[in-house]
Short mmCIF file of N, CA, C and O in Angstrom, two decimals:
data_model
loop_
_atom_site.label_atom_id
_atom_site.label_comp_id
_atom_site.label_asym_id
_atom_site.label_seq_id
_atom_site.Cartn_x
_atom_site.Cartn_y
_atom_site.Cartn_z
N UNK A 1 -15.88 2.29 -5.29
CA UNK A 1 -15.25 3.24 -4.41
C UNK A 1 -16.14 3.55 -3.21
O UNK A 1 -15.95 3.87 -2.04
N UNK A 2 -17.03 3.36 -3.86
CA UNK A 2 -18.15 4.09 -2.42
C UNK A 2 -18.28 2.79 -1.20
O UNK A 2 -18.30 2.82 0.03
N UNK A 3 -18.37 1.53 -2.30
CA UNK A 3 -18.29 0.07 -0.95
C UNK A 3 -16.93 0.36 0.13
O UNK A 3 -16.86 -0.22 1.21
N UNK A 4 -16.03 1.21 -0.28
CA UNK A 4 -14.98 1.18 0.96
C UNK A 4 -15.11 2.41 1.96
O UNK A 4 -14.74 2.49 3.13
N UNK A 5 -15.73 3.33 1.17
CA UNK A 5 -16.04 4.16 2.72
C UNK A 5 -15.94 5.74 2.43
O UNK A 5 -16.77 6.65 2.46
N UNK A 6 -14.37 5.67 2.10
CA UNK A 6 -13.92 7.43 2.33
C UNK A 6 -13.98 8.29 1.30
O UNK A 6 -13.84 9.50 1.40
N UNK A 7 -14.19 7.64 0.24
CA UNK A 7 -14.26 8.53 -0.83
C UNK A 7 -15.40 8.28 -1.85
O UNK A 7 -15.29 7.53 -2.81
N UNK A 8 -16.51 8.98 -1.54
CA UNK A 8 -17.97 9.29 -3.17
C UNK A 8 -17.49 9.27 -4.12
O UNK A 8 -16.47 9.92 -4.37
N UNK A 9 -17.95 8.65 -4.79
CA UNK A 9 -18.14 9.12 -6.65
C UNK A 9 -18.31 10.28 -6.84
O UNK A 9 -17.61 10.83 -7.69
N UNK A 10 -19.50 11.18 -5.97
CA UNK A 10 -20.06 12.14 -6.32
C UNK A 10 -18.47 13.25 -6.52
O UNK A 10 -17.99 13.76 -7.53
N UNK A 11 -18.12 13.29 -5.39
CA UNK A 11 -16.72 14.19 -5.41
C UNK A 11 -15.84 13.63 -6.07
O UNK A 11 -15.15 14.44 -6.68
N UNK A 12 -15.49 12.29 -6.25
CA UNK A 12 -14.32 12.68 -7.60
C UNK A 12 -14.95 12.77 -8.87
O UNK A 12 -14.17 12.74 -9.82
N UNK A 13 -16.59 12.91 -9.23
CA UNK A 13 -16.90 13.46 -10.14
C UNK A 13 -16.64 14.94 -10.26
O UNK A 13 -16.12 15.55 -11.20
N UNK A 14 -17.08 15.35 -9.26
CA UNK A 14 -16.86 16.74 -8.80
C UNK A 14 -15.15 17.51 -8.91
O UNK A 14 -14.86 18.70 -8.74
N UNK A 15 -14.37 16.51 -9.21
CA UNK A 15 -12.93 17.00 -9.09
C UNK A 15 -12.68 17.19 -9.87
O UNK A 15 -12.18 18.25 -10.23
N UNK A 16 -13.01 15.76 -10.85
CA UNK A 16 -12.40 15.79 -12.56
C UNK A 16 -13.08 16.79 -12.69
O UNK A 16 -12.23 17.66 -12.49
N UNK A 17 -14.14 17.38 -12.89
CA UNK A 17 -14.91 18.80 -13.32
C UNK A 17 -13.81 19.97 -13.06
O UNK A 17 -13.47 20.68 -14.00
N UNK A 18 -13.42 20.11 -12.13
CA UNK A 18 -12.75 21.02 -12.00
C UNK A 18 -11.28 21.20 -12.75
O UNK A 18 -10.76 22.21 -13.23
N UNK A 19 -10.69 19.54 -12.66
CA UNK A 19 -9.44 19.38 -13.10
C UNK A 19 -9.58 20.08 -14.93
O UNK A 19 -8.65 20.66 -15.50
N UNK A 20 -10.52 19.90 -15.35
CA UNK A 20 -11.15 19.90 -16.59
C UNK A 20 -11.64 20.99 -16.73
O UNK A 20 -11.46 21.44 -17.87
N UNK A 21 -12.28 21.72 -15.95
CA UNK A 21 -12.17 23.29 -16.25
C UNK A 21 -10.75 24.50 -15.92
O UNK A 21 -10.81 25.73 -15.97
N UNK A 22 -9.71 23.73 -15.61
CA UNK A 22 -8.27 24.22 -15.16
C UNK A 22 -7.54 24.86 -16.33
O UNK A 22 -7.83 24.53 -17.49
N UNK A 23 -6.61 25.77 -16.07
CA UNK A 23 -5.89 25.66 -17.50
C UNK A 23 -5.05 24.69 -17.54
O UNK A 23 -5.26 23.62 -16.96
N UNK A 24 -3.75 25.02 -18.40
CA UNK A 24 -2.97 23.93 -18.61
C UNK A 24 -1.68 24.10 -17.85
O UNK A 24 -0.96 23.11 -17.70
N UNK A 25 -1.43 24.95 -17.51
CA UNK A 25 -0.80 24.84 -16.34
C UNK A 25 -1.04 24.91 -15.03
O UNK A 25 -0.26 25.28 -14.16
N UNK A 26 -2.80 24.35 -14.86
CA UNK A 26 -3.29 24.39 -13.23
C UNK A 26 -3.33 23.10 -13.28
O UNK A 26 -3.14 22.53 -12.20
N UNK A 27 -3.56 22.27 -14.43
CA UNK A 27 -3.42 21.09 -15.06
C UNK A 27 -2.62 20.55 -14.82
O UNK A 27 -2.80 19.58 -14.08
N UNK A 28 -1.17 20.88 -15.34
CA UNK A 28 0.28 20.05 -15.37
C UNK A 28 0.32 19.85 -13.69
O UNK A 28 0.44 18.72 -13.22
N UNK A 29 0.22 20.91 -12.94
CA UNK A 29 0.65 20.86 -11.77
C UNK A 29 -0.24 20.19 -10.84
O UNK A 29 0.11 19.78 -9.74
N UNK A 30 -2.33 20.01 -11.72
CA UNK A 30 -2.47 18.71 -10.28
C UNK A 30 -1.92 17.55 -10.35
O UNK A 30 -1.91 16.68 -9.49
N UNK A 31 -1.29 17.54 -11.83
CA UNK A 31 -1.32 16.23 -12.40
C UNK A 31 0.49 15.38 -11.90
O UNK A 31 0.88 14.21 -11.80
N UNK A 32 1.13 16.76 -11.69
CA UNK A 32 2.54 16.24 -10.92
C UNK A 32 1.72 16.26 -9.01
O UNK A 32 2.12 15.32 -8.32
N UNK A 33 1.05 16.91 -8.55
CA UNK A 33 0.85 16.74 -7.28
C UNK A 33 0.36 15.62 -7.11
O UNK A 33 0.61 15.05 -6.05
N UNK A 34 -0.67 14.80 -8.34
CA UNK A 34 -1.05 13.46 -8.25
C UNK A 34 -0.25 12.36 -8.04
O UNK A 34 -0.40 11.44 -7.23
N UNK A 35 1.05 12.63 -9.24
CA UNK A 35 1.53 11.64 -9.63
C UNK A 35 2.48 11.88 -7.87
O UNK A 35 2.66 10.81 -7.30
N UNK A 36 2.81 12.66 -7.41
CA UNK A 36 3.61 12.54 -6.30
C UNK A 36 3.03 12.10 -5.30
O UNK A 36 3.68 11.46 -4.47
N UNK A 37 1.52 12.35 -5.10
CA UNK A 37 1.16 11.57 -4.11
C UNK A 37 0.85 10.10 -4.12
O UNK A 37 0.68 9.44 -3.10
N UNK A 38 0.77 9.62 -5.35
CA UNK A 38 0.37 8.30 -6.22
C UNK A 38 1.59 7.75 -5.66
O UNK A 38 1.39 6.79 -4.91
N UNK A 39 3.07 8.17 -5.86
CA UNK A 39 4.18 7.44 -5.69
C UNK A 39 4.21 7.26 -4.22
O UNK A 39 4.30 6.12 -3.78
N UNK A 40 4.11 8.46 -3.26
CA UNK A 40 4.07 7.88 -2.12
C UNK A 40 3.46 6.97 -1.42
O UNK A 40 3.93 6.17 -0.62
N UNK A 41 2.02 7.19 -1.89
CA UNK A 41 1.05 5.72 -1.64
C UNK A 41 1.75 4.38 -1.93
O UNK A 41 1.86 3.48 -1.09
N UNK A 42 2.19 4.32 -3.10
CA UNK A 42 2.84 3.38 -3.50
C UNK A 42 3.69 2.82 -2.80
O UNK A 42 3.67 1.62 -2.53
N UNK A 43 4.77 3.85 -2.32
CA UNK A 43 6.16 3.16 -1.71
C UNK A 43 5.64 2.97 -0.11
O UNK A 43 6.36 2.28 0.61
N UNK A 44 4.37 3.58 0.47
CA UNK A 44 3.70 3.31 1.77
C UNK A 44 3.56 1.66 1.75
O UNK A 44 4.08 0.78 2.44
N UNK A 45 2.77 1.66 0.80
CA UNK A 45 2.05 0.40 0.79
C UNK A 45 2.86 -1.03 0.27
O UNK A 45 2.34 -2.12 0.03
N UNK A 46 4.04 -0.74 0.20
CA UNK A 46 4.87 -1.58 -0.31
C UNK A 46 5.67 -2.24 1.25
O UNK A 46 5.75 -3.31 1.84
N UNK A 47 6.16 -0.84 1.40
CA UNK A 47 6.32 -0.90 3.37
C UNK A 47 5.40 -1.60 3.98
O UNK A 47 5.82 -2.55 4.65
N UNK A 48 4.41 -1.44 3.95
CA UNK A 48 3.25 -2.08 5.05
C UNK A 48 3.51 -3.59 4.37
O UNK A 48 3.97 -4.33 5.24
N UNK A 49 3.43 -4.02 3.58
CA UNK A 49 3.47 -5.30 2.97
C UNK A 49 4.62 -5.96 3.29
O UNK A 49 4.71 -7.19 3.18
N UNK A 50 5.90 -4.97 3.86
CA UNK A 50 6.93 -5.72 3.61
C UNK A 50 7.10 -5.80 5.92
O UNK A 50 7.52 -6.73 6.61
N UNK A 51 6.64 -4.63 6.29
CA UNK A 51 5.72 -4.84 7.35
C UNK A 51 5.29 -5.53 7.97
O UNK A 51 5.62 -5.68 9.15
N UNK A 52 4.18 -6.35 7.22
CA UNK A 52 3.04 -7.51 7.65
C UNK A 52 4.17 -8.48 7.90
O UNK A 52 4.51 -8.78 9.04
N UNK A 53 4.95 -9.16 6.40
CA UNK A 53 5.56 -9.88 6.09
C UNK A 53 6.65 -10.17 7.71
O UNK A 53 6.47 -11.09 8.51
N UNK A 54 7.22 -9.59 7.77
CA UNK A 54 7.95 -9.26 9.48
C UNK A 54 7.72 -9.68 10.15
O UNK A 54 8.14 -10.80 10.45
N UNK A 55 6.59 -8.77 11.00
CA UNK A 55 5.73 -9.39 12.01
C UNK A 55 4.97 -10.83 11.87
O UNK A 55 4.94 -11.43 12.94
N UNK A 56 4.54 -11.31 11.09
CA UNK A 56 4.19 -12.62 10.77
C UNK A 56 5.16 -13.73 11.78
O UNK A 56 4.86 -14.62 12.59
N UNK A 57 6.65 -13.06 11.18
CA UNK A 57 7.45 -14.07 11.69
C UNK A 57 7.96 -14.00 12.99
O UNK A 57 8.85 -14.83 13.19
N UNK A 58 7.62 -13.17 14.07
CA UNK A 58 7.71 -12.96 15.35
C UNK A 58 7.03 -14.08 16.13
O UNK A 58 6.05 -14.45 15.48
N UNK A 59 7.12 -14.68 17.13
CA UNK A 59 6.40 -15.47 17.88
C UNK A 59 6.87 -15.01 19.31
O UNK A 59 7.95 -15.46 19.68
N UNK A 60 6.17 -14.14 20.15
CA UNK A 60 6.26 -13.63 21.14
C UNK A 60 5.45 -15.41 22.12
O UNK A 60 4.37 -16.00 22.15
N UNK A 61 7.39 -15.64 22.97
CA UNK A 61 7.23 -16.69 23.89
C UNK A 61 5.76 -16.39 25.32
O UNK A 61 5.57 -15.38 25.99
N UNK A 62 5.35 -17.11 25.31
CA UNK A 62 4.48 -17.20 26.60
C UNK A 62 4.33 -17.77 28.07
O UNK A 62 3.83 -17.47 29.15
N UNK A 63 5.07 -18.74 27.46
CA UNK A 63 5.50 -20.15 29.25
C UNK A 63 6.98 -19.84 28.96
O UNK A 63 7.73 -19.57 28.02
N UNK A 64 7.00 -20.07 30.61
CA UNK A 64 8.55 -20.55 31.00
C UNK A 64 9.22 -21.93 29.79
O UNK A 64 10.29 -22.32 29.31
N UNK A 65 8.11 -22.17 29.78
CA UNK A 65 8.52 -23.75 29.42
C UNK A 65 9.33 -24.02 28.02
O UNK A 65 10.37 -24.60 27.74
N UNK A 66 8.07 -23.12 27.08
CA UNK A 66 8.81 -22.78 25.65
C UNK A 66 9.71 -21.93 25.93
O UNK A 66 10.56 -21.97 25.04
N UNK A 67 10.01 -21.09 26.79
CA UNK A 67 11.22 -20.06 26.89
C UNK A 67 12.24 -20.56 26.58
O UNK A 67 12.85 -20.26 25.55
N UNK A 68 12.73 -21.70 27.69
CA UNK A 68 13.15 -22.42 28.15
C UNK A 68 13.81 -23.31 27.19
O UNK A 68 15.01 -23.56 27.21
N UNK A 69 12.66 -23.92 26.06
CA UNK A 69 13.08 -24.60 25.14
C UNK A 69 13.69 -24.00 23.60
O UNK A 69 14.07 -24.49 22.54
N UNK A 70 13.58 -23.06 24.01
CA UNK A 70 14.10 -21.66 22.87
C UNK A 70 15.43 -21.32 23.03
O UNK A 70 16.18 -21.00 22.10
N UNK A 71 15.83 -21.40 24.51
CA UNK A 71 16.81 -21.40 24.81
C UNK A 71 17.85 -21.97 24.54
O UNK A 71 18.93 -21.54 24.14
N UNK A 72 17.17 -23.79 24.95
CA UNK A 72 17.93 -24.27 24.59
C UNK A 72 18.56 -24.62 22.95
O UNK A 72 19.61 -25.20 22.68
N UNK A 73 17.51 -24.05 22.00
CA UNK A 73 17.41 -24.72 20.63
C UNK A 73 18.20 -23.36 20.25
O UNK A 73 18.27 -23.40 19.03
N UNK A 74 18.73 -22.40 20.62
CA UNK A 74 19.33 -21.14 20.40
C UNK A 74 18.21 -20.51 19.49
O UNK A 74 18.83 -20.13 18.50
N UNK A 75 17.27 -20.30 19.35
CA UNK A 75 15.93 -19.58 18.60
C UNK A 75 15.83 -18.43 19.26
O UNK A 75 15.54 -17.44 18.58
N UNK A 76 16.02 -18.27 20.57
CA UNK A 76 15.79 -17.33 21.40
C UNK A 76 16.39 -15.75 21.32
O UNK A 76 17.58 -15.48 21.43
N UNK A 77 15.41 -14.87 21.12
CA UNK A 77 16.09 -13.41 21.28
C UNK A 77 15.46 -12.84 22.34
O UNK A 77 14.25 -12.69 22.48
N UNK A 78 16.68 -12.41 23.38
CA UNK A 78 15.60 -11.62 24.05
C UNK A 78 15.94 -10.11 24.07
O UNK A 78 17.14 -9.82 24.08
N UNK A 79 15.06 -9.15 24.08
CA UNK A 79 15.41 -7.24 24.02
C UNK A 79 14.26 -7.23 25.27
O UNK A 79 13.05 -7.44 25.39
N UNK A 80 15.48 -6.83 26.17
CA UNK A 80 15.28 -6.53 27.19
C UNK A 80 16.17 -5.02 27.54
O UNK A 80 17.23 -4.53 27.15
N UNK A 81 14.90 -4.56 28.66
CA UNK A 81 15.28 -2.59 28.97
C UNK A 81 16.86 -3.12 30.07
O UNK A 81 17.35 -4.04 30.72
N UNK A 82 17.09 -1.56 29.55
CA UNK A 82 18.75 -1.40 30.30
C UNK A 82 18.12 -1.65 31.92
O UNK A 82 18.69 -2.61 32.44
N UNK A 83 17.15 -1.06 32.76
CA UNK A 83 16.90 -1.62 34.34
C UNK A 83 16.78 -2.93 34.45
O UNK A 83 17.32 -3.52 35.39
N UNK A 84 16.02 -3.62 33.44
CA UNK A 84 15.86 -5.24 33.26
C UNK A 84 17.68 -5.92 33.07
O UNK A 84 18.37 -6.88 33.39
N UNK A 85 17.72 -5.19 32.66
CA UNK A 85 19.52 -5.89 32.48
C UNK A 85 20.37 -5.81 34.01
O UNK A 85 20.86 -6.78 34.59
N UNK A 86 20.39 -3.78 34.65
CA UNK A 86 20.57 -4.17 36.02
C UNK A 86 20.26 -5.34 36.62
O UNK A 86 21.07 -6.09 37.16
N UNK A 87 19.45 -5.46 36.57
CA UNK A 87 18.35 -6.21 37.66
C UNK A 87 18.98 -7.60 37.90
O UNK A 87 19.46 -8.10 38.91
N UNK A 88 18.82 -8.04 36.70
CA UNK A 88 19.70 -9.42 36.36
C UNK A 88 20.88 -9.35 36.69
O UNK A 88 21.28 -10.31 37.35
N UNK A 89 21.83 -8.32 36.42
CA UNK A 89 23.10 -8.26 36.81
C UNK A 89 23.28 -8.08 38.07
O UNK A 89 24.46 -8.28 38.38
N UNK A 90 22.29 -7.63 39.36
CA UNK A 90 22.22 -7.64 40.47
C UNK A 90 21.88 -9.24 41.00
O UNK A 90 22.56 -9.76 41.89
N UNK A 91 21.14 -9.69 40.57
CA UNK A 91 20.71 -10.72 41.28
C UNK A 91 21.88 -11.94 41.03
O UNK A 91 22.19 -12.70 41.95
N UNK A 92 22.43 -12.03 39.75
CA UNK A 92 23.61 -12.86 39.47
C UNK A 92 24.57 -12.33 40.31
O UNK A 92 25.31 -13.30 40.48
N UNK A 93 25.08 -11.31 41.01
CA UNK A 93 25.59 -11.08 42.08
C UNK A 93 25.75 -11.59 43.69
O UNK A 93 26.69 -12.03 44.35
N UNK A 94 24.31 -11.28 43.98
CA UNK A 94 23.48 -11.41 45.44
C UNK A 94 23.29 -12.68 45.32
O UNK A 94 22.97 -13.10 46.43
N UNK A 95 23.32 -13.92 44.19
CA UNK A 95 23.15 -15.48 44.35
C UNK A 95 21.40 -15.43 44.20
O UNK A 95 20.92 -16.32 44.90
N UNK A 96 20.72 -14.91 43.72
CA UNK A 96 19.14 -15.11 44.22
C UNK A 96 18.61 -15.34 42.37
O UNK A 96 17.42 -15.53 42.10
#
């Protein structure tokens, strides 16, 4: 625990001491505040994994060239802002 950084031994020695001098109902209740924060960690870290997994599969185009060829292979998404859409819709207008 201590090779990662944020949390001593010394203090979660220091906790269980306390958890252990608690009664039993100061007890039950760290022990549901645990288990609730335990679950959220859990379902966090399941997200981030499913997260990573995602982004992995993004390939943000760089040249005209691959654009181009994305295009043509229909691979291509583009999310583009509502002024970026004007813009285009102006110029397909004006011929430019």
């Amino acid at each position: 625990m201590e090779d990662h950084g944020k949390l001593s031994l010394n203090n979660l020695v220091a906790a269980a001491a306390r958890v252990a001098q608690a009664s039993g109902a100061q007890q039950a209740k760290i022990a549901a505040r645990f288990l609730r924060d335990f679950l959220c960690y859990y379902r966090d870290l399941r997200r981030l994994d499913v997260l990573n997994r995602v982004v992995e599969k993004i390939n943000l185009i760089s040249s005209e060239r691959l654009s181009e060829l994305s295009k043509l292979n229909g691979t291509l998404y583009e999310f583009v802002l509502p002024e970026e859409k004007r813009q285009t819709a102006k110029s397909r207008w004006s011929g430019t």
